[in-house]
CSV table of C-alpha atoms in Angstrom, one decimal:
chain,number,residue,atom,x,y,z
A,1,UNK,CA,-17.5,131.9,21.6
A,2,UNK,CA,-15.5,134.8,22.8
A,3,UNK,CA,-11.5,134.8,22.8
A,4,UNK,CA,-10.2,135.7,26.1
A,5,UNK,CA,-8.9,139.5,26.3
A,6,UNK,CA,-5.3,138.4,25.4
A,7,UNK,CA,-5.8,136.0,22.2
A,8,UNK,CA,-8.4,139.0,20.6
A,9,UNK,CA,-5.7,141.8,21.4
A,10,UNK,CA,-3.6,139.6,19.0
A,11,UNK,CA,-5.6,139.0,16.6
A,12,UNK,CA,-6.6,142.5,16.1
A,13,UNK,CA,-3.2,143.6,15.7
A,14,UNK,CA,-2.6,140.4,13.2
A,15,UNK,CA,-5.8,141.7,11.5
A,16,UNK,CA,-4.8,145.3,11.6
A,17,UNK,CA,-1.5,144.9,10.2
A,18,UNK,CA,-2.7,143.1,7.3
A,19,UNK,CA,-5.7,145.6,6.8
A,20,UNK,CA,-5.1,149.0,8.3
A,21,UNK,CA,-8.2,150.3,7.1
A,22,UNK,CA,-10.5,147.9,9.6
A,23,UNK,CA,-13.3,149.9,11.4
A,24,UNK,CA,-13.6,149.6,15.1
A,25,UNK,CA,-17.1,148.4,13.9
A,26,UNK,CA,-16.3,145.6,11.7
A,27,UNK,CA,-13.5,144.6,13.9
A,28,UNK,CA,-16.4,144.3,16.6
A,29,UNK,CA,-19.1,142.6,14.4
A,30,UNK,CA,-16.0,140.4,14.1
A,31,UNK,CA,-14.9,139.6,18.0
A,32,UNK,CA,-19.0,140.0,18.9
A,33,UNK,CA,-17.6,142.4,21.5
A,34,UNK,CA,-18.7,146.3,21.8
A,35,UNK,CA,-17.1,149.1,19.7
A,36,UNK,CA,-15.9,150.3,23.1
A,37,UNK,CA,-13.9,147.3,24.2
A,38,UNK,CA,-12.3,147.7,20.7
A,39,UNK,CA,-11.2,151.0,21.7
A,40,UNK,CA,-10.2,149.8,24.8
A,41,UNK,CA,-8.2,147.5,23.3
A,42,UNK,CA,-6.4,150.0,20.4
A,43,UNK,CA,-5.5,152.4,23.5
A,44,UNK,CA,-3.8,149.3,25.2
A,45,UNK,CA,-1.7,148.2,22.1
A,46,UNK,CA,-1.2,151.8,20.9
A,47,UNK,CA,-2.6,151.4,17.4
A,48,UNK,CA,-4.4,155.1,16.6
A,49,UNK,CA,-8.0,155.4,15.3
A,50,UNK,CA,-8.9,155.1,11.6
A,51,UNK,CA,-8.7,158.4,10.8
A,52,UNK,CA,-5.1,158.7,12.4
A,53,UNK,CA,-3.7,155.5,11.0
A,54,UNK,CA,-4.9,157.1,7.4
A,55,UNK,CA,-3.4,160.4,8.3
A,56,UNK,CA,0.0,158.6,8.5
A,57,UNK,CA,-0.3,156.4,5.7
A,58,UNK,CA,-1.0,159.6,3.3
A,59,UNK,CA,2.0,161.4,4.9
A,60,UNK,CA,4.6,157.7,4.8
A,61,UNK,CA,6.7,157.2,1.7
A,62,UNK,CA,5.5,156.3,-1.8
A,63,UNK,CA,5.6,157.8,-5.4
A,64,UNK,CA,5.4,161.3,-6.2
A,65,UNK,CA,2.3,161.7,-8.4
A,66,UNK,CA,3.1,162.7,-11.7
A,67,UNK,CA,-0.4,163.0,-14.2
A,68,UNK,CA,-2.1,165.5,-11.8
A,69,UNK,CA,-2.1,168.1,-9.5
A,70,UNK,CA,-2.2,166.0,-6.2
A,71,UNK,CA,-5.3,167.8,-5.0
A,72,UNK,CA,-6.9,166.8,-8.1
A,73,UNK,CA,-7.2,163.4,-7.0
A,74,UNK,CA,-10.3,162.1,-5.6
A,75,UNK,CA,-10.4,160.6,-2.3
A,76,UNK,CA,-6.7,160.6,-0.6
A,77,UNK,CA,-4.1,158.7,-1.9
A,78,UNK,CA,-1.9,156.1,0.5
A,79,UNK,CA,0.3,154.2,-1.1
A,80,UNK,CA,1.3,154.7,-4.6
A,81,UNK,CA,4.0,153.0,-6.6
A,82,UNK,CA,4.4,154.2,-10.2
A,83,UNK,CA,3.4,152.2,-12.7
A,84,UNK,CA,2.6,149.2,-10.5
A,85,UNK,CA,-0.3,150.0,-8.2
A,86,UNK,CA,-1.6,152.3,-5.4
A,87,UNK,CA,-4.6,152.7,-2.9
A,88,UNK,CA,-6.6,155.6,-1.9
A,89,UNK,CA,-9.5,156.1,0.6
A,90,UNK,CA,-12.6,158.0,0.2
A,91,UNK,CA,-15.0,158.7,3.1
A,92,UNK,CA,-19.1,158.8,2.2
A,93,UNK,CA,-20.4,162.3,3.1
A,94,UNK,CA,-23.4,163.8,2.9
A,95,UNK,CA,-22.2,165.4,-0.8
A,96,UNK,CA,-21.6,161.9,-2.3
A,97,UNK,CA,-24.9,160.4,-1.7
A,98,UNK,CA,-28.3,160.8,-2.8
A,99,UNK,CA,-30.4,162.9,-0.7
A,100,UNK,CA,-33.7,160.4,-0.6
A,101,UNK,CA,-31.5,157.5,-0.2
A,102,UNK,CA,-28.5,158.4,1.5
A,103,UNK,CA,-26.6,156.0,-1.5
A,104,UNK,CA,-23.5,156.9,-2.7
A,105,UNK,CA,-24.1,158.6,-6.1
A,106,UNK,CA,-21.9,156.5,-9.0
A,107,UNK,CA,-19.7,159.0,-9.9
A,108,UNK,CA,-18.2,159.6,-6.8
A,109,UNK,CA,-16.8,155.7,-6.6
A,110,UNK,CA,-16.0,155.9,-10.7
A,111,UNK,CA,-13.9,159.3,-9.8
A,112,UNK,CA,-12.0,158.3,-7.2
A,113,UNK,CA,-11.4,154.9,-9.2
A,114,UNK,CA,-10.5,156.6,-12.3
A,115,UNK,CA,-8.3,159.4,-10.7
A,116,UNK,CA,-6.4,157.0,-8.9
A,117,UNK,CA,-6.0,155.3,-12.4
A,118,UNK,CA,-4.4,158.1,-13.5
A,119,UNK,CA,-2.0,158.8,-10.4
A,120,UNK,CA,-1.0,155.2,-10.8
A,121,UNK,CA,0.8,156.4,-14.4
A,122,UNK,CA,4.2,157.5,-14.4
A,123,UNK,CA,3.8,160.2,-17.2
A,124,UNK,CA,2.8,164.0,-17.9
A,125,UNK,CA,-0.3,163.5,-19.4
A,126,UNK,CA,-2.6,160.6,-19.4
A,127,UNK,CA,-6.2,160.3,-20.5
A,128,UNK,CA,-8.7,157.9,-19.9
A,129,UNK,CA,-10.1,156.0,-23.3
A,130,UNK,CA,-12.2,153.6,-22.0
A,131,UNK,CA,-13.9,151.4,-18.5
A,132,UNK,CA,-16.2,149.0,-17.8
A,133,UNK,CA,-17.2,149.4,-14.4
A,134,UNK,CA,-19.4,147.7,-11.9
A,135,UNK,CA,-20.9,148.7,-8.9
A,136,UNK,CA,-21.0,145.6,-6.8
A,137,UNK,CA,-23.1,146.7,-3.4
A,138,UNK,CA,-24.9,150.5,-3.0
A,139,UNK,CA,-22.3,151.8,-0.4
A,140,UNK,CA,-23.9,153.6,2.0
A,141,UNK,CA,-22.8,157.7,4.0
A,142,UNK,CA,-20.3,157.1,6.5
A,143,UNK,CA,-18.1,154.4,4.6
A,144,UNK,CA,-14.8,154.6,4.1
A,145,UNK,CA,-14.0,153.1,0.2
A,146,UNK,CA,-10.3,152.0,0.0
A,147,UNK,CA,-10.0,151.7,-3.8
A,148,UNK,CA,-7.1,149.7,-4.9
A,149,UNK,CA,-5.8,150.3,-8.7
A,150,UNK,CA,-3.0,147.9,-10.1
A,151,UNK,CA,-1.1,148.1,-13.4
A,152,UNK,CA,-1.8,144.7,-15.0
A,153,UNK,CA,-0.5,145.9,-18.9
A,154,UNK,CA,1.3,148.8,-20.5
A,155,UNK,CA,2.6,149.6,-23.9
A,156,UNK,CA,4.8,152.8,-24.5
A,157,UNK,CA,0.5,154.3,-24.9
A,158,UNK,CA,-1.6,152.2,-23.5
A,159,UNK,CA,-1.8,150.8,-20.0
A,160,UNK,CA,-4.7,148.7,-18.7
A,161,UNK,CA,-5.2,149.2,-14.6
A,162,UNK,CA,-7.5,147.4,-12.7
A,163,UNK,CA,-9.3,149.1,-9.9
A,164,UNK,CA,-10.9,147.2,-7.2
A,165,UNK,CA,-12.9,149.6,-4.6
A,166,UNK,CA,-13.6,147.9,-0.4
A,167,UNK,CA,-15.7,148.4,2.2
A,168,UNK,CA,-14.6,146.7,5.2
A,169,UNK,CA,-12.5,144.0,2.9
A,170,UNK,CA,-16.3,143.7,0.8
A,171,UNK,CA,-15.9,144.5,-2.3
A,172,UNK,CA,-18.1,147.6,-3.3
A,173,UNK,CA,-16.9,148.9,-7.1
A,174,UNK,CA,-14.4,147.3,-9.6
A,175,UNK,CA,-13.5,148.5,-13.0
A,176,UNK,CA,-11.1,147.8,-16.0
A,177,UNK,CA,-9.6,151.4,-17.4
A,178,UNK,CA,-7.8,151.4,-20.7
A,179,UNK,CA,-5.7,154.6,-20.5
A,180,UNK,CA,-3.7,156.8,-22.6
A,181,UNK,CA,-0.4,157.6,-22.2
A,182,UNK,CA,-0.2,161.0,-24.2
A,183,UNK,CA,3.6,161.7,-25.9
A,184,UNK,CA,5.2,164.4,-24.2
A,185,UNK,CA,4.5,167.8,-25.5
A,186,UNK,CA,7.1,169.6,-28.0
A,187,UNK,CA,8.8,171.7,-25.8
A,188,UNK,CA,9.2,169.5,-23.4
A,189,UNK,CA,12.0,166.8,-22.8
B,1,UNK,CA,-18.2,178.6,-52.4
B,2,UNK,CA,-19.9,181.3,-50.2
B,3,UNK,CA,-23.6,181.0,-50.4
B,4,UNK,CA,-25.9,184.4,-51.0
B,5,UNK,CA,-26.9,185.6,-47.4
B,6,UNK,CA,-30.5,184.8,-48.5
B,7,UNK,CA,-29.6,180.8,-48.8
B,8,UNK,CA,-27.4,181.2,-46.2
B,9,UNK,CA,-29.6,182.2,-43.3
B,10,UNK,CA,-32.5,180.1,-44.7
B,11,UNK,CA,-29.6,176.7,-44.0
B,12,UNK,CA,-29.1,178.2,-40.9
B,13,UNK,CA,-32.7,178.3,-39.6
B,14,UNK,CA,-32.9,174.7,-41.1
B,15,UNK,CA,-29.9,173.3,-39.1
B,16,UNK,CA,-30.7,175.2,-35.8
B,17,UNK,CA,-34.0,173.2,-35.8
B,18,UNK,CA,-32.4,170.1,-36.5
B,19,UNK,CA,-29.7,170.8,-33.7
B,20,UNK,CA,-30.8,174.1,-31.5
B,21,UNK,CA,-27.4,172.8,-29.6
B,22,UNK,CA,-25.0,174.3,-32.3
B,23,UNK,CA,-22.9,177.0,-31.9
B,24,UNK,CA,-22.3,180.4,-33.6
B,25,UNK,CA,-19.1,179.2,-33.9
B,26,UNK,CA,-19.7,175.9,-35.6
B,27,UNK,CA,-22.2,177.4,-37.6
B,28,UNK,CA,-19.4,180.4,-38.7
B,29,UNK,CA,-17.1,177.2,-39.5
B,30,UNK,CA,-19.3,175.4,-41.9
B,31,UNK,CA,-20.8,178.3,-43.9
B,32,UNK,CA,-16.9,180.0,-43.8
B,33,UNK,CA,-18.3,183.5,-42.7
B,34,UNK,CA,-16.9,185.4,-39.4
B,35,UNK,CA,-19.0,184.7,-36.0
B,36,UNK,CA,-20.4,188.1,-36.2
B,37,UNK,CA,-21.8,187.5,-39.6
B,38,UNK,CA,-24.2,184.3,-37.9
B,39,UNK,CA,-24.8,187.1,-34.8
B,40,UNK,CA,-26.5,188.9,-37.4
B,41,UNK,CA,-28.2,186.4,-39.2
B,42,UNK,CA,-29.4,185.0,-35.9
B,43,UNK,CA,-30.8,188.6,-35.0
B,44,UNK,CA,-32.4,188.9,-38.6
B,45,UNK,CA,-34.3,185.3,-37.8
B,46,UNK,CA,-35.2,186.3,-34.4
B,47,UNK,CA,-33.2,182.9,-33.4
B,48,UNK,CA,-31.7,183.7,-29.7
B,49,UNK,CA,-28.2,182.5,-28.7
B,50,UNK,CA,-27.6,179.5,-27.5
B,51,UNK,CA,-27.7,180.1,-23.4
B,52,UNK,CA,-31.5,181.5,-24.3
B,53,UNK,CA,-32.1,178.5,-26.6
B,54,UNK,CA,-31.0,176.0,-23.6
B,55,UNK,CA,-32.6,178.1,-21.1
B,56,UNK,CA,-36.1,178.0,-23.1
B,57,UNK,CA,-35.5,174.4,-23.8
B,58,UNK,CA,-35.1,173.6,-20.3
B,59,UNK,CA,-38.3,175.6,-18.9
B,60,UNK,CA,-40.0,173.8,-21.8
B,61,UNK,CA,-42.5,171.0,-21.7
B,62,UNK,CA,-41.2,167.6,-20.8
B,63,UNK,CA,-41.8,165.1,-18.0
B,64,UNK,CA,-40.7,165.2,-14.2
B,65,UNK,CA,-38.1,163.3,-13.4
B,66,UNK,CA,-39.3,160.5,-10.8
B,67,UNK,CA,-35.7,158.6,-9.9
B,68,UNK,CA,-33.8,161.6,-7.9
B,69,UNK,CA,-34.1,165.5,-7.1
B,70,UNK,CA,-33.6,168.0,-10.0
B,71,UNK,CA,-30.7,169.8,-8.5
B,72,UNK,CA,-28.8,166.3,-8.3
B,73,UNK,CA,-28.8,166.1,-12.1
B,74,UNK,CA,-25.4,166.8,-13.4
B,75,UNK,CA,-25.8,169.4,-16.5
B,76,UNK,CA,-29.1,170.6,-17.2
B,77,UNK,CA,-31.9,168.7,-18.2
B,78,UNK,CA,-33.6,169.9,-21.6
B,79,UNK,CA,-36.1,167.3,-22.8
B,80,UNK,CA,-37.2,164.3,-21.1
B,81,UNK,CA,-39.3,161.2,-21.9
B,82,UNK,CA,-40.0,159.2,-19.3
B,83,UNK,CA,-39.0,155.4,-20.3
B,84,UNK,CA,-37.7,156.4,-23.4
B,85,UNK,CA,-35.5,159.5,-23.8
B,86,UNK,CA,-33.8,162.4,-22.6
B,87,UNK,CA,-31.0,165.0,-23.2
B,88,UNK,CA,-29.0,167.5,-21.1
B,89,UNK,CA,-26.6,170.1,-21.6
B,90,UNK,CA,-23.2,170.7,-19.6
B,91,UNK,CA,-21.0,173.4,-20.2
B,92,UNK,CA,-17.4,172.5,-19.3
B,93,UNK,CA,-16.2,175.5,-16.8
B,94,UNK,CA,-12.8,175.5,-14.5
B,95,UNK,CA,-14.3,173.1,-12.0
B,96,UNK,CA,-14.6,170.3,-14.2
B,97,UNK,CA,-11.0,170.5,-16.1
B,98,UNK,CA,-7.4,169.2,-15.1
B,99,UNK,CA,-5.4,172.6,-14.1
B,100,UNK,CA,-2.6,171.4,-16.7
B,101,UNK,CA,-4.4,171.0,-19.6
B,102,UNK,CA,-7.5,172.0,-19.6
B,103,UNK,CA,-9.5,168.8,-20.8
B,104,UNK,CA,-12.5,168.0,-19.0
B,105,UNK,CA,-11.7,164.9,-16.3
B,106,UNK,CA,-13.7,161.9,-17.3
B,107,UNK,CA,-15.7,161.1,-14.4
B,108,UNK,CA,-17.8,164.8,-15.4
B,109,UNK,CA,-18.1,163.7,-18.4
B,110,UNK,CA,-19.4,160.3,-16.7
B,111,UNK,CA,-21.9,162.0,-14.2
B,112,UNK,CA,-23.8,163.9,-16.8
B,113,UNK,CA,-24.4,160.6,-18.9
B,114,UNK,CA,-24.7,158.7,-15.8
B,115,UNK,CA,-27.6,161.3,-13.6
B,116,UNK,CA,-28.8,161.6,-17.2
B,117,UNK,CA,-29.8,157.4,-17.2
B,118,UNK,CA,-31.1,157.9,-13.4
B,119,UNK,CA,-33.2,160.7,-14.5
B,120,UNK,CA,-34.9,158.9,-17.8
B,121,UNK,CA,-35.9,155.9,-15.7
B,122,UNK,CA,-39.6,156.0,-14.2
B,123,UNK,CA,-39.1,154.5,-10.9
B,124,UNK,CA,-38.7,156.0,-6.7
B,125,UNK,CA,-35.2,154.3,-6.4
B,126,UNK,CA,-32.9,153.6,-9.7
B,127,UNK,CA,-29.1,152.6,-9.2
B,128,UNK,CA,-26.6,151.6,-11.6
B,129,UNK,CA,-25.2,148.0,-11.7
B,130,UNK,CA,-22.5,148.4,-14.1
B,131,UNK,CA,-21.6,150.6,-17.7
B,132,UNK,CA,-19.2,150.4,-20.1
B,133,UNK,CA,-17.8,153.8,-21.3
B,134,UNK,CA,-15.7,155.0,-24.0
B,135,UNK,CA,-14.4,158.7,-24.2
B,136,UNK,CA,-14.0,159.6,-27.8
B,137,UNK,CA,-12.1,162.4,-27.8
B,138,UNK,CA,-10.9,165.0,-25.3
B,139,UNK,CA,-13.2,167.8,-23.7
B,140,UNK,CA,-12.0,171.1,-23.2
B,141,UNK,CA,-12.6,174.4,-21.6
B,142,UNK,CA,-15.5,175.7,-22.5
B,143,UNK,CA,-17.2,173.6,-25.0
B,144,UNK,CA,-20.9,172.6,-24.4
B,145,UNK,CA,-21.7,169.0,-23.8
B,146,UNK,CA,-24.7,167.6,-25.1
B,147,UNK,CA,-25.9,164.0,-23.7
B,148,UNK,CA,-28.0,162.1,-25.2
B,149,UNK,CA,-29.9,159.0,-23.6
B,150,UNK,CA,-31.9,156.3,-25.0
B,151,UNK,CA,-33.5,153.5,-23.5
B,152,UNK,CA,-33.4,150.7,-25.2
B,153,UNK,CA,-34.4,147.9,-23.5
B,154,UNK,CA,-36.7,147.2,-20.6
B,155,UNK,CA,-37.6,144.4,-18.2
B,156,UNK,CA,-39.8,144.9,-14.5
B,157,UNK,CA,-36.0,145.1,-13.0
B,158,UNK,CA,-33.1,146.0,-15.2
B,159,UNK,CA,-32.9,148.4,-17.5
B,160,UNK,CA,-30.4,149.8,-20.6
B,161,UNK,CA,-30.1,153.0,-21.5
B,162,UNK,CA,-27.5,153.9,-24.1
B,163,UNK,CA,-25.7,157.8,-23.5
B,164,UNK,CA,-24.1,159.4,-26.4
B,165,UNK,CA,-22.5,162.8,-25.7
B,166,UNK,CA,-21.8,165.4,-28.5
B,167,UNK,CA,-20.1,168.8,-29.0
B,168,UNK,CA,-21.5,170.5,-32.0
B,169,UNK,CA,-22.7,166.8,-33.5
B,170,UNK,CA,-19.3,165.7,-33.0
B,171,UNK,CA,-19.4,162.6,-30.7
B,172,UNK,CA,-16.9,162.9,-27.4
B,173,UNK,CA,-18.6,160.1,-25.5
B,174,UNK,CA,-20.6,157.1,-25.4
B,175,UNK,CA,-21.9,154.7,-22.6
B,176,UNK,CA,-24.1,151.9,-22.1
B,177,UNK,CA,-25.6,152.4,-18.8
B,178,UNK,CA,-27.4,148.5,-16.9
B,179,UNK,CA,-30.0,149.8,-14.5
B,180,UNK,CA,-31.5,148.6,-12.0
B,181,UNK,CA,-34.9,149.3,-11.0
B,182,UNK,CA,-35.2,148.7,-7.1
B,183,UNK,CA,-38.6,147.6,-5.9
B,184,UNK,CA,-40.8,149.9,-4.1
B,185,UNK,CA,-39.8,150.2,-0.5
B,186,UNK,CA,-42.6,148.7,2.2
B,187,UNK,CA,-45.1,151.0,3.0
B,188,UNK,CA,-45.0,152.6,0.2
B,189,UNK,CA,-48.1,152.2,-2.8
């Protein structure tokens, strides 16, 4: 059954609030309404497109990166909160997936999972020593993964984080990277 | 103890067909004589440098990879087996390090081993379900990367192929790779 015009609008915004990086599509498959009237709707409550609500995430307030060169991070970071978590979105194009197939090649997800491990770290230099990784559904060009890493235990060199990696709120990738926290360089303070 | 020329260049013939991967450089290191010194011993033997060695290696005689396109393997691709074996080479240039420090990121590292376990696999459409990966020691600038894959056990759907990675015999990565071997798609044999 459909919800009248009014009760949808609400939900949507409900929905979007808690999830800001629902498509237009899944929010349609959702309401069983057209892409269009989804549109329609954003315009009327004022809530940008995807791509614009991710723009402004990337440029809102979090954690200065610390491990790497910010470009040096795969997929574009969102949130981040040092040593606690942070979330990052990659878009499927045409370079990530396999030409026969048009599935996303593995090491695209594993890189923007593990690079987001390492932004996650509050130190100079950090290493990855070990993952176990599974790839949960073949995600497909044109999806937008929103991989989220959280800290779940540190030691002054070690530091488990657990990535998690979504698709429209399906989980596509998750994987458990033991890092290394490298002591700082002599020279350094 | 330096070894007479003679003994020294008939060791070095010896190793280079146990491992054509090894360097001049590993090969000055064990036998304590300059890099120039193997040049010359290499040129005596008629043994060509490494790039030639790779480069023959990889125009050599071995079987077609099935699972994806040549040019999506990462590294090159210098013996294959299908089913059973296969090992390529990546050279770690500026692309693939971290601006600070100059250690290969992992996820390179990752893709070789990875496209190396899609490549052995006999099959139209292989994907990867999950792996479990431990990097041994840091990669740096310059140093060759030779993978190693071997499969190691077989059923219709899954598959395990077990990647160890090496630079000059000394082991920088391992990973157990669980395949999966999708079913032909309709209307095809």
């Amino acid at each position: 059954m459909r919800l009248p015009k009014k009760e949808r609008q609400r939900q949507l915004k409900l929905a979007l609030q808690a999830n800001p990086f629902l498509t237009d599509e899944e929010m349609a498959r959702r309401h069983g309404v057209s892409v269009q009237t989804i549109r329609l709707d954003r315009m009327e409550l004022g809530i940008p497109e995807l791509r614009e609500r991710i723009k402004d995430m990337a440029e809102g307030n979090f954690d200065r990166i610390r491990s790497l060169a910010p470009e040096e991070v795969i997929g574009e970071i969102v949130d981040l909160q040092l040593n606690q978590s942070g979330v990052s979105v990659l878009e499927i194009r045409e370079e990530h997936v396999f030409s026969r197939n048009r599935i996303a090649r593995g090491h695209h997800l594993f890189a923007q999972a593990n690079s987001l491990a390492v932004a996650v770290i509050d130190a100079d230099v950090v290493l990855t020593a070990s993952a176990a990784i599974r790839f949960v559904r073949p995600v497909r060009l044109g999806e937008k993964c929103i991989a989220k890493a959280r800290v779940v235990k540190s030691t002054p060199h070690r530091i488990q984080v657990d990535v998690e990696t979504f698709v429209n709120e399906e989980r596509v990738f998750q994987g458990v990277f033991d890092m290394y926290r490298a002591r700082e360089e002599k020279g350094k303070k």
